[in-house]
mmCIF file of C-alpha atoms in Angstrom:
data_model
loop_
_atom_site.group_PDB
_atom_site.id
_atom_site.type_symbol
_atom_site.label_atom_id
_atom_site.label_comp_id
_atom_site.label_asym_id
_atom_site.label_seq_id
_atom_site.Cartn_x
_atom_site.Cartn_y
_atom_site.Cartn_z
ATOM 1 C CA MET A 22 -21.840 54.082 82.119
ATOM 2 C CA VAL A 23 -21.108 57.781 81.700
ATOM 3 C CA VAL A 24 -17.825 57.467 83.622
ATOM 4 C CA THR A 25 -16.848 54.414 81.593
ATOM 5 C CA LYS A 26 -17.437 56.187 78.278
ATOM 6 C CA LEU A 27 -15.504 59.257 79.443
ATOM 7 C CA PHE A 28 -12.623 57.076 80.602
ATOM 8 C CA VAL A 29 -12.436 55.279 77.253
ATOM 9 C CA ALA A 30 -12.614 58.579 75.322
ATOM 10 C CA ILE A 31 -9.945 60.304 77.431
ATOM 11 C CA SER A 32 -7.686 57.247 77.329
ATOM 12 C CA PHE A 33 -7.940 57.128 73.556
ATOM 13 C CA ILE A 34 -7.086 60.842 73.239
ATOM 14 C CA LEU A 35 -4.054 60.468 75.515
ATOM 15 C CA TRP A 36 -2.936 57.398 73.565
ATOM 16 C CA ALA A 37 -3.304 59.254 70.250
ATOM 17 C CA VAL A 38 -1.148 62.089 71.576
ATOM 18 C CA SER A 39 1.595 60.053 73.218
ATOM 19 C CA SER A 40 1.616 56.464 71.948
ATOM 20 C CA ILE A 41 0.321 56.259 68.374
ATOM 21 C CA LYS A 42 3.938 56.300 67.190
ATOM 22 C CA TYR A 43 4.410 52.810 68.672
ATOM 23 C CA ILE A 44 2.211 51.270 65.974
ATOM 24 C CA ARG A 45 5.139 51.129 63.542
ATOM 25 C CA TYR A 46 7.287 49.229 66.042
ATOM 26 C CA GLU A 47 4.733 46.645 67.119
ATOM 27 C CA TRP A 48 2.506 46.224 64.066
ATOM 28 C CA GLY A 49 4.323 43.057 63.020
ATOM 29 C CA VAL A 50 3.580 41.485 66.419
ATOM 30 C CA TYR A 51 0.056 42.738 67.116
ATOM 31 C CA GLY A 52 -1.401 43.919 63.787
ATOM 32 C CA LYS A 53 -3.326 40.776 62.843
ATOM 33 C CA PHE A 54 -4.568 40.293 66.390
ATOM 34 C CA LEU A 55 -5.826 43.881 66.458
ATOM 35 C CA PHE A 56 -8.015 43.041 63.460
ATOM 36 C CA LEU A 57 -9.145 39.805 65.120
ATOM 37 C CA PHE A 58 -10.345 41.473 68.322
ATOM 38 C CA ALA A 59 -11.659 44.602 66.577
ATOM 39 C CA SER A 60 -13.682 42.443 64.155
ATOM 40 C CA LEU A 61 -16.331 41.982 66.865
ATOM 41 C CA TYR A 62 -16.867 45.740 66.688
ATOM 42 C CA LEU A 63 -16.513 46.182 62.922
ATOM 43 C CA ILE A 64 -19.061 43.423 62.141
ATOM 44 C CA ASN A 65 -21.763 45.652 63.620
ATOM 45 C CA ILE A 66 -21.270 48.235 60.871
ATOM 46 C CA PRO A 67 -22.539 46.045 57.977
ATOM 47 C CA GLY A 68 -25.081 44.724 60.467
ATOM 48 C CA LEU A 69 -26.764 48.124 60.319
ATOM 49 C CA ILE A 70 -27.914 47.343 56.779
ATOM 50 C CA LEU A 71 -30.514 44.850 58.015
ATOM 51 C CA THR A 72 -31.379 46.695 61.224
ATOM 52 C CA GLU A 73 -34.856 48.184 61.508
ATOM 53 C CA ASP A 74 -34.190 49.700 64.933
ATOM 54 C CA MET A 75 -31.431 52.093 63.934
ATOM 55 C CA ASP A 76 -31.288 53.748 67.372
ATOM 56 C CA ALA A 77 -30.449 50.391 68.964
ATOM 57 C CA GLY A 78 -27.960 49.684 66.177
ATOM 58 C CA TYR A 79 -26.123 52.982 66.706
ATOM 59 C CA LEU A 80 -26.192 52.439 70.481
ATOM 60 C CA ARG A 81 -24.564 49.073 69.957
ATOM 61 C CA LEU A 82 -21.809 50.677 67.888
ATOM 62 C CA GLU A 83 -21.207 53.138 70.714
ATOM 63 C CA SER A 84 -21.280 50.597 73.542
ATOM 64 C CA ARG A 85 -19.047 48.072 71.714
ATOM 65 C CA LEU A 86 -16.337 50.602 70.878
ATOM 66 C CA SER A 87 -14.070 49.101 73.554
ATOM 67 C CA TYR A 88 -13.564 46.069 71.258
ATOM 68 C CA LEU A 89 -11.542 48.431 69.065
ATOM 69 C CA ILE A 90 -10.172 50.903 71.598
ATOM 70 C CA PHE A 91 -8.577 48.628 74.208
ATOM 71 C CA PRO A 92 -6.466 46.572 71.777
ATOM 72 C CA LEU A 93 -5.152 49.877 70.386
ATOM 73 C CA LEU A 94 -4.434 51.293 73.846
ATOM 74 C CA VAL A 95 -2.715 48.171 75.144
ATOM 75 C CA PHE A 96 -0.981 46.700 72.084
ATOM 76 C CA PHE A 97 0.556 49.937 70.823
ATOM 77 C CA SER A 98 1.840 51.642 73.953
ATOM 78 C CA ASP A 99 4.904 51.484 76.171
ATOM 79 C CA LEU A 100 3.155 49.584 78.968
ATOM 80 C CA ASP A 101 5.577 46.965 80.260
ATOM 81 C CA ARG A 102 4.915 43.714 82.095
ATOM 82 C CA HIS A 103 5.275 45.334 85.522
ATOM 83 C CA GLN A 104 2.750 48.051 84.692
ATOM 84 C CA LEU A 105 0.299 45.530 83.217
ATOM 85 C CA ARG A 106 0.676 43.436 86.365
ATOM 86 C CA ALA A 107 0.058 46.543 88.480
ATOM 87 C CA ILE A 108 -3.179 47.218 86.565
ATOM 88 C CA CYS A 109 -4.393 43.703 87.424
ATOM 89 C CA TYR A 110 -3.576 44.228 91.096
ATOM 90 C CA ALA A 111 -5.332 47.600 91.061
ATOM 91 C CA PHE A 112 -8.433 45.808 89.818
ATOM 92 C CA ILE A 113 -8.118 43.204 92.584
ATOM 93 C CA VAL A 114 -7.820 45.910 95.244
ATOM 94 C CA GLY A 115 -10.907 47.709 93.914
ATOM 95 C CA LEU A 116 -12.852 44.466 93.659
ATOM 96 C CA SER A 117 -11.880 43.451 97.202
ATOM 97 C CA ILE A 118 -13.006 46.798 98.621
ATOM 98 C CA CYS A 119 -16.329 46.515 96.786
ATOM 99 C CA SER A 120 -16.832 42.952 98.057
ATOM 100 C CA PHE A 121 -16.121 44.026 101.657
ATOM 101 C CA ILE A 122 -18.651 46.870 101.381
ATOM 102 C CA SER A 123 -21.229 44.600 99.738
ATOM 103 C CA LEU A 124 -20.830 41.948 102.427
ATOM 104 C CA ALA A 125 -20.957 44.571 105.199
ATOM 105 C CA GLU A 126 -24.128 46.143 103.776
ATOM 106 C CA ALA A 127 -25.833 42.760 103.337
ATOM 107 C CA GLY A 128 -24.806 41.788 106.875
ATOM 108 C CA TYR A 129 -26.121 45.064 108.285
ATOM 109 C CA ASN A 130 -29.447 44.566 106.501
ATOM 110 C CA MET A 131 -29.638 41.019 107.880
ATOM 111 C CA LEU A 132 -28.959 42.150 111.463
ATOM 112 C CA SER A 133 -31.439 45.021 111.087
ATOM 113 C CA ALA A 134 -34.243 42.640 110.129
ATOM 114 C CA PRO A 135 -36.651 41.392 112.830
ATOM 115 C CA PRO A 136 -35.353 38.233 114.560
ATOM 116 C CA ASP A 137 -38.240 36.104 113.280
ATOM 117 C CA VAL A 138 -37.346 36.814 109.604
ATOM 118 C CA ARG A 139 -33.571 37.088 109.989
ATOM 119 C CA SER A 140 -31.740 34.550 107.874
ATOM 120 C CA PHE A 141 -28.239 33.779 106.609
ATOM 121 C CA ASP A 142 -29.786 33.737 103.129
ATOM 122 C CA GLN A 143 -30.019 37.535 103.328
ATOM 123 C CA ILE A 144 -26.280 37.820 102.623
ATOM 124 C CA THR A 145 -26.387 35.657 99.493
ATOM 125 C CA TYR A 146 -27.207 36.018 95.794
ATOM 126 C CA LEU A 147 -28.954 39.288 94.819
ATOM 127 C CA ASN A 148 -28.884 40.657 98.366
ATOM 128 C CA LEU A 149 -25.096 40.377 98.357
ATOM 129 C CA VAL A 150 -24.590 42.481 95.212
ATOM 130 C CA ASP A 151 -27.312 45.063 95.838
ATOM 131 C CA PHE A 152 -24.598 47.645 96.549
ATOM 132 C CA LEU A 153 -22.847 46.909 93.235
ATOM 133 C CA ASP A 154 -26.059 46.941 91.167
ATOM 134 C CA LEU A 155 -24.645 44.115 89.025
ATOM 135 C CA HIS A 156 -25.910 40.643 88.219
ATOM 136 C CA PRO A 157 -24.187 37.938 90.295
ATOM 137 C CA SER A 158 -23.123 36.083 87.126
ATOM 138 C CA PHE A 159 -20.712 38.817 86.061
ATOM 139 C CA VAL A 160 -19.522 39.517 89.613
ATOM 140 C CA THR A 161 -18.636 35.808 89.800
ATOM 141 C CA VAL A 162 -16.537 36.170 86.649
ATOM 142 C CA PHE A 163 -14.750 39.220 88.106
ATOM 143 C CA VAL A 164 -14.043 37.455 91.413
ATOM 144 C CA SER A 165 -12.922 34.276 89.636
ATOM 145 C CA PHE A 166 -10.408 36.249 87.583
ATOM 146 C CA ALA A 167 -9.043 37.833 90.759
ATOM 147 C CA VAL A 168 -8.511 34.372 92.282
ATOM 148 C CA PHE A 169 -6.901 33.095 89.063
ATOM 149 C CA PHE A 170 -4.545 36.079 88.941
ATOM 150 C CA ILE A 171 -3.488 35.774 92.585
ATOM 151 C CA ALA A 172 -2.781 32.049 92.154
ATOM 152 C CA TYR A 173 -0.851 32.604 88.909
ATOM 153 C CA ASP A 174 1.142 35.482 90.377
ATOM 154 C CA LEU A 175 2.114 33.465 93.448
ATOM 155 C CA TYR A 176 3.118 30.597 91.158
ATOM 156 C CA THR A 177 5.161 32.843 88.848
ATOM 157 C CA TYR A 178 6.791 35.464 91.073
ATOM 158 C CA ALA A 179 8.726 35.112 94.294
ATOM 159 C CA ALA A 180 7.151 36.790 97.314
ATOM 160 C CA SER A 181 7.856 37.218 101.007
ATOM 161 C CA THR A 182 6.119 34.969 103.539
ATOM 162 C CA LEU A 183 3.947 37.860 104.713
ATOM 163 C CA LYS A 184 2.846 38.786 101.204
ATOM 164 C CA ARG A 185 2.123 35.166 100.320
ATOM 165 C CA GLY A 186 0.042 34.777 103.467
ATOM 166 C CA ILE A 187 -1.983 37.913 102.712
ATOM 167 C CA LEU A 188 -2.614 36.901 99.108
ATOM 168 C CA ILE A 189 -3.575 33.322 100.015
ATOM 169 C CA GLY A 190 -5.977 34.657 102.665
ATOM 170 C CA LEU A 191 -7.482 37.099 100.170
ATOM 171 C CA ALA A 192 -7.906 34.348 97.566
ATOM 172 C CA ALA A 193 -9.633 32.101 100.134
ATOM 173 C CA TYR A 194 -11.979 34.946 101.113
ATOM 174 C CA LEU A 195 -12.829 35.617 97.454
ATOM 175 C CA CYS A 196 -13.579 31.910 96.931
ATOM 176 C CA VAL A 197 -16.106 32.004 99.785
ATOM 177 C CA PHE A 198 -17.566 35.247 98.402
ATOM 178 C CA ASN A 199 -17.902 33.508 95.035
ATOM 179 C CA PHE A 200 -19.949 30.689 96.561
ATOM 180 C CA LEU A 201 -22.183 33.170 98.373
ATOM 181 C CA LEU A 202 -22.980 34.781 94.999
ATOM 182 C CA GLN A 203 -24.729 31.523 94.004
ATOM 183 C CA SER A 204 -24.356 32.083 90.267
ATOM 184 C CA ARG A 205 -24.509 28.483 89.162
ATOM 185 C CA ALA A 206 -22.961 28.342 85.683
ATOM 186 C CA PRO A 207 -19.957 30.668 86.267
ATOM 187 C CA LEU A 208 -19.391 29.057 89.676
ATOM 188 C CA ALA A 209 -19.370 25.576 88.158
ATOM 189 C CA ALA A 210 -16.904 26.789 85.508
ATOM 190 C CA PHE A 211 -14.714 28.342 88.222
ATOM 191 C CA VAL A 212 -14.572 25.106 90.249
ATOM 192 C CA PHE A 213 -13.892 22.995 87.141
ATOM 193 C CA ILE A 214 -11.070 25.293 85.957
ATOM 194 C CA VAL A 215 -9.411 25.360 89.400
ATOM 195 C CA LEU A 216 -9.521 21.585 89.773
ATOM 196 C CA ALA A 217 -8.336 21.032 86.189
ATOM 197 C CA PHE A 218 -5.282 23.267 86.566
ATOM 198 C CA VAL A 219 -4.383 21.834 89.977
ATOM 199 C CA LEU A 220 -4.502 18.365 88.406
ATOM 200 C CA VAL A 221 -2.290 19.491 85.495
ATOM 201 C CA LEU A 222 0.278 21.036 87.840
ATOM 202 C CA VAL A 223 0.322 17.934 90.080
ATOM 203 C CA ILE A 224 0.796 15.632 87.057
ATOM 204 C CA ARG A 225 3.668 17.797 85.849
ATOM 205 C CA SER A 226 5.133 17.781 89.374
ATOM 206 C CA GLN A 227 5.136 21.577 89.389
ATOM 207 C CA ILE A 228 3.371 21.722 92.760
ATOM 208 C CA ASN A 229 3.362 19.368 95.732
ATOM 209 C CA ALA A 230 0.468 16.933 95.426
ATOM 210 C CA ARG A 231 -0.106 16.618 99.171
ATOM 211 C CA MET A 232 -0.210 20.364 99.708
ATOM 212 C CA ALA A 233 -2.554 20.800 96.738
ATOM 213 C CA ILE A 234 -4.955 18.131 98.027
ATOM 214 C CA ALA A 235 -4.808 19.533 101.571
ATOM 215 C CA GLY A 236 -5.535 23.037 100.308
ATOM 216 C CA ILE A 237 -8.509 21.858 98.250
ATOM 217 C CA ILE A 238 -9.918 19.886 101.194
ATOM 218 C CA VAL A 239 -9.617 22.864 103.563
ATOM 219 C CA LEU A 240 -11.267 25.148 101.023
ATOM 220 C CA LEU A 241 -14.102 22.692 100.356
ATOM 221 C CA VAL A 242 -14.714 22.261 104.104
ATOM 222 C CA VAL A 243 -14.908 26.028 104.650
ATOM 223 C CA VAL A 244 -17.133 26.524 101.616
ATOM 224 C CA GLY A 245 -19.281 23.558 102.655
ATOM 225 C CA ILE A 246 -19.859 25.036 106.102
ATOM 226 C CA VAL A 247 -20.869 28.345 104.527
ATOM 227 C CA VAL A 248 -22.969 26.913 101.715
ATOM 228 C CA PHE A 249 -24.888 24.118 103.412
ATOM 229 C CA ASN A 250 -25.886 26.331 106.325
ATOM 230 C CA SER A 251 -27.985 28.270 103.830
ATOM 231 C CA LYS A 252 -31.211 26.753 102.558
ATOM 232 C CA SER A 253 -31.406 29.124 99.593
ATOM 233 C CA VAL A 254 -27.863 28.246 98.472
ATOM 234 C CA VAL A 255 -28.659 24.541 98.486
ATOM 235 C CA THR A 256 -31.928 25.214 96.647
ATOM 236 C CA ARG A 257 -30.222 27.276 93.944
ATOM 237 C CA MET A 258 -27.548 24.637 93.445
ATOM 238 C CA GLN A 259 -30.309 22.181 92.555
ATOM 239 C CA LEU A 260 -30.900 22.936 88.899
ATOM 240 C CA GLY A 261 -34.340 21.360 88.781
ATOM 241 C CA LEU A 262 -33.923 20.456 85.121
ATOM 242 C CA ASP A 263 -36.827 18.020 85.120
ATOM 243 C CA ASP A 264 -39.110 20.618 86.658
ATOM 244 C CA ALA A 265 -37.830 23.330 84.293
ATOM 245 C CA ALA A 266 -38.269 21.184 81.176
ATOM 246 C CA ALA A 267 -41.816 20.319 82.219
ATOM 247 C CA ILE A 268 -42.952 23.923 82.591
ATOM 248 C CA ALA A 269 -40.700 25.732 80.093
ATOM 249 C CA MET A 270 -43.224 25.681 77.241
ATOM 250 C CA LYS A 271 -46.210 26.561 79.422
ATOM 251 C CA SER A 272 -47.498 30.126 79.496
ATOM 252 C CA ASP A 273 -46.946 32.333 82.523
ATOM 253 C CA PHE A 274 -50.641 31.959 83.387
ATOM 254 C CA GLU A 275 -50.222 28.176 83.765
ATOM 255 C CA ILE A 276 -47.356 28.197 86.259
ATOM 256 C CA ASP A 277 -46.666 29.792 89.631
ATOM 257 C CA ASN A 278 -43.977 32.350 88.815
ATOM 258 C CA SER A 279 -43.219 32.997 92.469
ATOM 259 C CA ALA A 280 -42.901 29.436 93.746
ATOM 260 C CA SER A 281 -40.582 27.598 91.376
ATOM 261 C CA SER A 282 -36.871 27.478 92.190
ATOM 262 C CA SER A 283 -36.056 26.720 88.560
ATOM 263 C CA LEU A 284 -37.509 29.828 86.885
ATOM 264 C CA SER A 285 -34.053 31.086 85.926
ATOM 265 C CA THR A 286 -33.481 27.816 84.060
ATOM 266 C CA VAL A 287 -36.945 28.110 82.505
ATOM 267 C CA TYR A 288 -36.205 31.591 81.156
ATOM 268 C CA HIS A 289 -32.928 30.393 79.672
ATOM 269 C CA LEU A 290 -34.611 27.433 77.963
ATOM 270 C CA ARG A 291 -37.331 29.675 76.567
ATOM 271 C CA SER A 292 -34.841 32.219 75.222
ATOM 272 C CA TRP A 293 -32.760 29.511 73.567
ATOM 273 C CA TYR A 294 -35.864 27.974 72.028
ATOM 274 C CA CYS A 295 -36.936 31.270 70.473
ATOM 275 C CA ALA A 296 -33.424 32.142 69.322
ATOM 276 C CA ILE A 297 -32.887 28.778 67.634
ATOM 277 C CA ASP A 298 -36.318 29.003 65.999
ATOM 278 C CA LEU A 299 -35.461 32.444 64.588
ATOM 279 C CA LEU A 300 -32.248 31.042 63.087
ATOM 280 C CA SER A 301 -33.900 28.085 61.363
ATOM 281 C CA ASP A 302 -34.053 29.805 57.946
ATOM 282 C CA HIS A 303 -31.726 32.057 55.917
ATOM 283 C CA HIS A 304 -31.205 34.263 58.989
ATOM 284 C CA PHE A 305 -28.736 31.607 60.139
ATOM 285 C CA PHE A 306 -26.359 33.172 57.600
ATOM 286 C CA THR A 307 -27.443 36.835 57.639
ATOM 287 C CA GLY A 308 -28.885 37.526 61.083
ATOM 288 C CA TYR A 309 -31.493 40.221 61.670
ATOM 289 C CA GLY A 310 -29.274 43.271 62.139
ATOM 290 C CA SER A 311 -27.074 44.821 64.794
ATOM 291 C CA GLY A 312 -29.881 46.375 66.834
ATOM 292 C CA ASP A 313 -32.822 44.006 66.389
ATOM 293 C CA GLU A 314 -32.087 41.118 68.775
ATOM 294 C CA LYS A 315 -34.688 42.000 71.417
ATOM 295 C CA ASP A 316 -37.257 43.162 68.859
ATOM 296 C CA VAL A 317 -37.296 39.882 66.920
ATOM 297 C CA LEU A 318 -37.537 37.787 70.102
ATOM 298 C CA GLN A 319 -40.638 39.573 71.420
ATOM 299 C CA PRO A 320 -43.200 37.976 69.016
ATOM 300 C CA CYS A 321 -42.018 34.514 70.077
ATOM 301 C CA TYR A 322 -42.402 35.372 73.756
ATOM 302 C CA GLU A 323 -45.816 36.899 73.135
ATOM 303 C CA SER A 324 -47.140 33.960 71.079
ATOM 304 C CA HIS A 325 -46.314 31.522 73.902
ATOM 305 C CA GLY A 326 -47.743 33.690 76.661
ATOM 306 C CA TRP A 327 -44.374 34.414 78.253
ATOM 307 C CA VAL A 328 -45.515 37.797 79.491
ATOM 308 C CA ILE A 329 -42.709 38.507 81.966
ATOM 309 C CA MET A 330 -39.995 37.888 79.394
ATOM 310 C CA MET A 331 -41.858 40.021 76.859
ATOM 311 C CA HIS A 332 -42.275 42.967 79.245
ATOM 312 C CA GLU A 333 -38.649 42.749 80.347
ATOM 313 C CA ARG A 334 -37.540 42.482 76.699
ATOM 314 C CA GLN A 335 -35.161 39.667 77.571
ATOM 315 C CA ASN A 336 -32.331 38.754 75.212
ATOM 316 C CA ALA A 337 -31.171 35.335 74.026
ATOM 317 C CA HIS A 338 -29.326 34.511 77.293
ATOM 318 C CA ASN A 339 -26.474 33.109 75.202
ATOM 319 C CA GLU A 340 -23.767 35.211 73.559
ATOM 320 C CA TYR A 341 -23.228 32.666 70.783
ATOM 321 C CA LEU A 342 -26.919 32.667 69.800
ATOM 322 C CA SER A 343 -27.125 36.406 70.322
ATOM 323 C CA SER A 344 -24.248 37.011 67.897
ATOM 324 C CA MET A 345 -26.002 34.908 65.239
ATOM 325 C CA ILE A 346 -29.281 36.782 65.687
ATOM 326 C CA ARG A 347 -27.421 40.028 65.044
ATOM 327 C CA THR A 348 -25.214 39.212 62.052
ATOM 328 C CA GLY A 349 -25.479 35.488 61.456
ATOM 329 C CA ILE A 350 -22.809 32.836 61.263
ATOM 330 C CA THR A 351 -20.105 35.422 60.468
ATOM 331 C CA GLU A 352 -20.187 37.036 63.905
ATOM 332 C CA LEU A 353 -20.355 33.638 65.590
ATOM 333 C CA LEU A 354 -17.185 32.511 63.804
ATOM 334 C CA LEU A 355 -15.449 35.767 64.736
ATOM 335 C CA LEU A 356 -16.467 35.364 68.384
ATOM 336 C CA VAL A 357 -15.267 31.755 68.477
ATOM 337 C CA GLY A 358 -12.016 32.814 66.800
ATOM 338 C CA CYS A 359 -11.437 35.581 69.357
ATOM 339 C CA LEU A 360 -11.794 33.013 72.133
ATOM 340 C CA PHE A 361 -10.154 29.869 70.758
ATOM 341 C CA ILE A 362 -7.188 31.266 68.806
ATOM 342 C CA PRO A 363 -5.707 33.127 71.820
ATOM 343 C CA CYS A 364 -6.599 30.148 74.037
ATOM 344 C CA LEU A 365 -4.584 27.770 71.842
ATOM 345 C CA MET A 366 -1.685 30.240 71.818
ATOM 346 C CA ALA A 367 -1.834 30.500 75.612
ATOM 347 C CA LEU A 368 -1.897 26.715 75.976
ATOM 348 C CA ARG A 369 1.213 26.374 73.806
ATOM 349 C CA SER A 370 3.057 28.967 75.902
ATOM 350 C CA GLN A 371 1.692 27.491 79.171
ATOM 351 C CA ASN A 372 0.119 30.813 80.131
ATOM 352 C CA TYR A 373 -2.421 29.285 82.495
ATOM 353 C CA LEU A 374 -3.841 32.635 83.624
ATOM 354 C CA TYR A 375 -4.931 33.622 80.117
ATOM 355 C CA VAL A 376 -6.296 30.117 79.458
ATOM 356 C CA ALA A 377 -8.373 30.284 82.658
ATOM 357 C CA PHE A 378 -9.652 33.767 81.741
ATOM 358 C CA LEU A 379 -10.792 32.631 78.290
ATOM 359 C CA LEU A 380 -12.305 29.357 79.523
ATOM 360 C CA MET A 381 -14.302 31.321 82.089
ATOM 361 C CA TRP A 382 -15.781 33.515 79.373
ATOM 362 C CA MET A 383 -16.436 30.581 77.040
ATOM 363 C CA ALA A 384 -18.592 29.034 79.760
ATOM 364 C CA THR A 385 -20.237 32.320 80.745
ATOM 365 C CA PHE A 386 -21.251 33.061 77.155
ATOM 366 C CA LEU A 387 -23.314 29.853 77.149
ATOM 367 C CA PHE A 388 -25.733 31.370 79.670
ATOM 368 C CA ASN A 389 -25.296 35.146 79.415
ATOM 369 C CA THR A 390 -24.870 37.833 76.800
ATOM 370 C CA LEU A 391 -22.262 40.559 77.038
ATOM 371 C CA ASN A 392 -24.945 43.189 77.513
ATOM 372 C CA LEU A 393 -23.627 45.055 80.561
ATOM 373 C CA GLN A 394 -21.156 47.890 79.981
ATOM 374 C CA SER A 395 -19.120 46.849 83.033
ATOM 375 C CA ALA A 396 -18.793 43.256 81.803
ATOM 376 C CA LEU A 397 -17.877 44.375 78.277
ATOM 377 C CA PHE A 398 -15.346 46.852 79.668
ATOM 378 C CA PHE A 399 -13.775 44.111 81.815
ATOM 379 C CA PHE A 400 -13.646 41.521 79.024
ATOM 380 C CA THR A 401 -12.147 43.759 76.341
ATOM 381 C CA MET A 402 -9.604 45.460 78.609
ATOM 382 C CA PHE A 403 -8.229 42.387 80.366
ATOM 383 C CA ASN A 404 -8.350 40.302 77.202
ATOM 384 C CA ALA A 405 -5.992 42.838 75.603
ATOM 385 C CA ILE A 406 -3.819 43.090 78.739
ATOM 386 C CA LEU A 407 -3.411 39.335 79.154
ATOM 387 C CA PHE A 408 -2.721 38.881 75.441
ATOM 388 C CA ARG A 409 0.044 41.511 75.567
ATOM 389 C CA MET A 410 1.546 39.932 78.699
ATOM 390 C CA MET A 411 1.548 36.580 76.913
ATOM 391 C CA LYS A 412 3.268 37.984 73.822
ATOM 392 C CA LEU A 413 5.904 39.789 75.892
ATOM 393 C CA ASN A 414 6.668 36.511 77.664
ATOM 394 C CA GLN A 415 6.850 34.637 74.356
ATOM 395 C CA LEU A 416 9.263 37.199 72.938
ATOM 396 C CA GLY A 417 11.352 37.253 76.127
ATOM 397 C CA ARG A 418 10.752 40.974 76.587
ATOM 398 C CA THR A 419 9.508 43.178 79.392
ATOM 399 C CA ASP A 420 8.276 46.060 77.252
ATOM 400 C CA ILE A 421 8.075 47.509 73.740
ATOM 401 C CA GLN A 422 11.263 47.573 71.659
ATOM 402 C CA VAL A 423 11.817 51.258 70.839
ATOM 403 C CA PRO A 424 15.155 53.043 70.379
ATOM 404 C CA ASN A 425 16.016 55.009 73.512
ATOM 405 C CA LYS A 426 16.316 58.301 71.658
ATOM 406 C CA GLU A 427 12.705 58.001 70.451
ATOM 407 C CA ARG A 428 11.353 57.101 73.867
#
């Protein structure tokens, strides 16, 4: 977190010194969209009026500053399409290295375990991302974006046979890694988005139908071999909704918190129940304040005997509900606007990469809040990068239009 904040601060200073002059050239193109994306930061300022926990409110202002900073850095600079593309590939290289290390560490821990307790399950889910110290849900989003970008880049740009082979192999490896993460909701969204776009491209005759079907079958066979050889993977893929619904409203003292495979679903249902209950009066319009989300949820957890959730101070497990708890319907509308307006623009321009990126986050926000600095950093930076790439393509440009003598 410290490195992230320093990076954002230094980047902003360098931008202010070298690139602030570009605002006058690109304001007509990006000005209104700067306000759209930055609104998710600015809404927290009036939200401080209702906040009782001012420390949490100020911390939120600090942690959400990237909503404002990254659109400034990316929209009003001389970054061209090739440099933006290079940034995406730099991310993919870093992510791939981290995944290799994570898989190697999990594999080493599995092989180091006594033979009688050694299991393939030891290289899945939380064990797989122990090195990264991140929740599998957000790692799944990162990996999914890497796969989307590789596929889009291969579809858009010509490449040598060797490069295409390497990238296809890397994408296949990342798909398997994604399944090993076992994060159900983002993984389901990933599979749905991939199949939907393959279907669209086949219908439009932009890719060979036989090759597309063959590729999907090969991938599903490989993933099936990996997944169904693991008991824990199969167990996690079974949502257990009936079981979860039956025990969701019971107190922690009435259920076995160590035995149920559906506790994650239970916690989500409980959080949504409390969040919706809190928004059943005038707070639907006003919210409770920028820093009070966890504080106002605790009495609900306590009154139902949900001790674990109370001690862990769990949030609403849904970014849409979380935004309403903070500043009411206004922030929800801004969040929806920041997702759907660019998505509609990307659909019109057939920018499938940006559409896939936004759809992935729309689905993720149903089950997670943007509470991790790494996830927030990723979302705000690549949202700005992909938006700029889309606009440059729409305008038929490669970079900012500035007279040579001023460059």
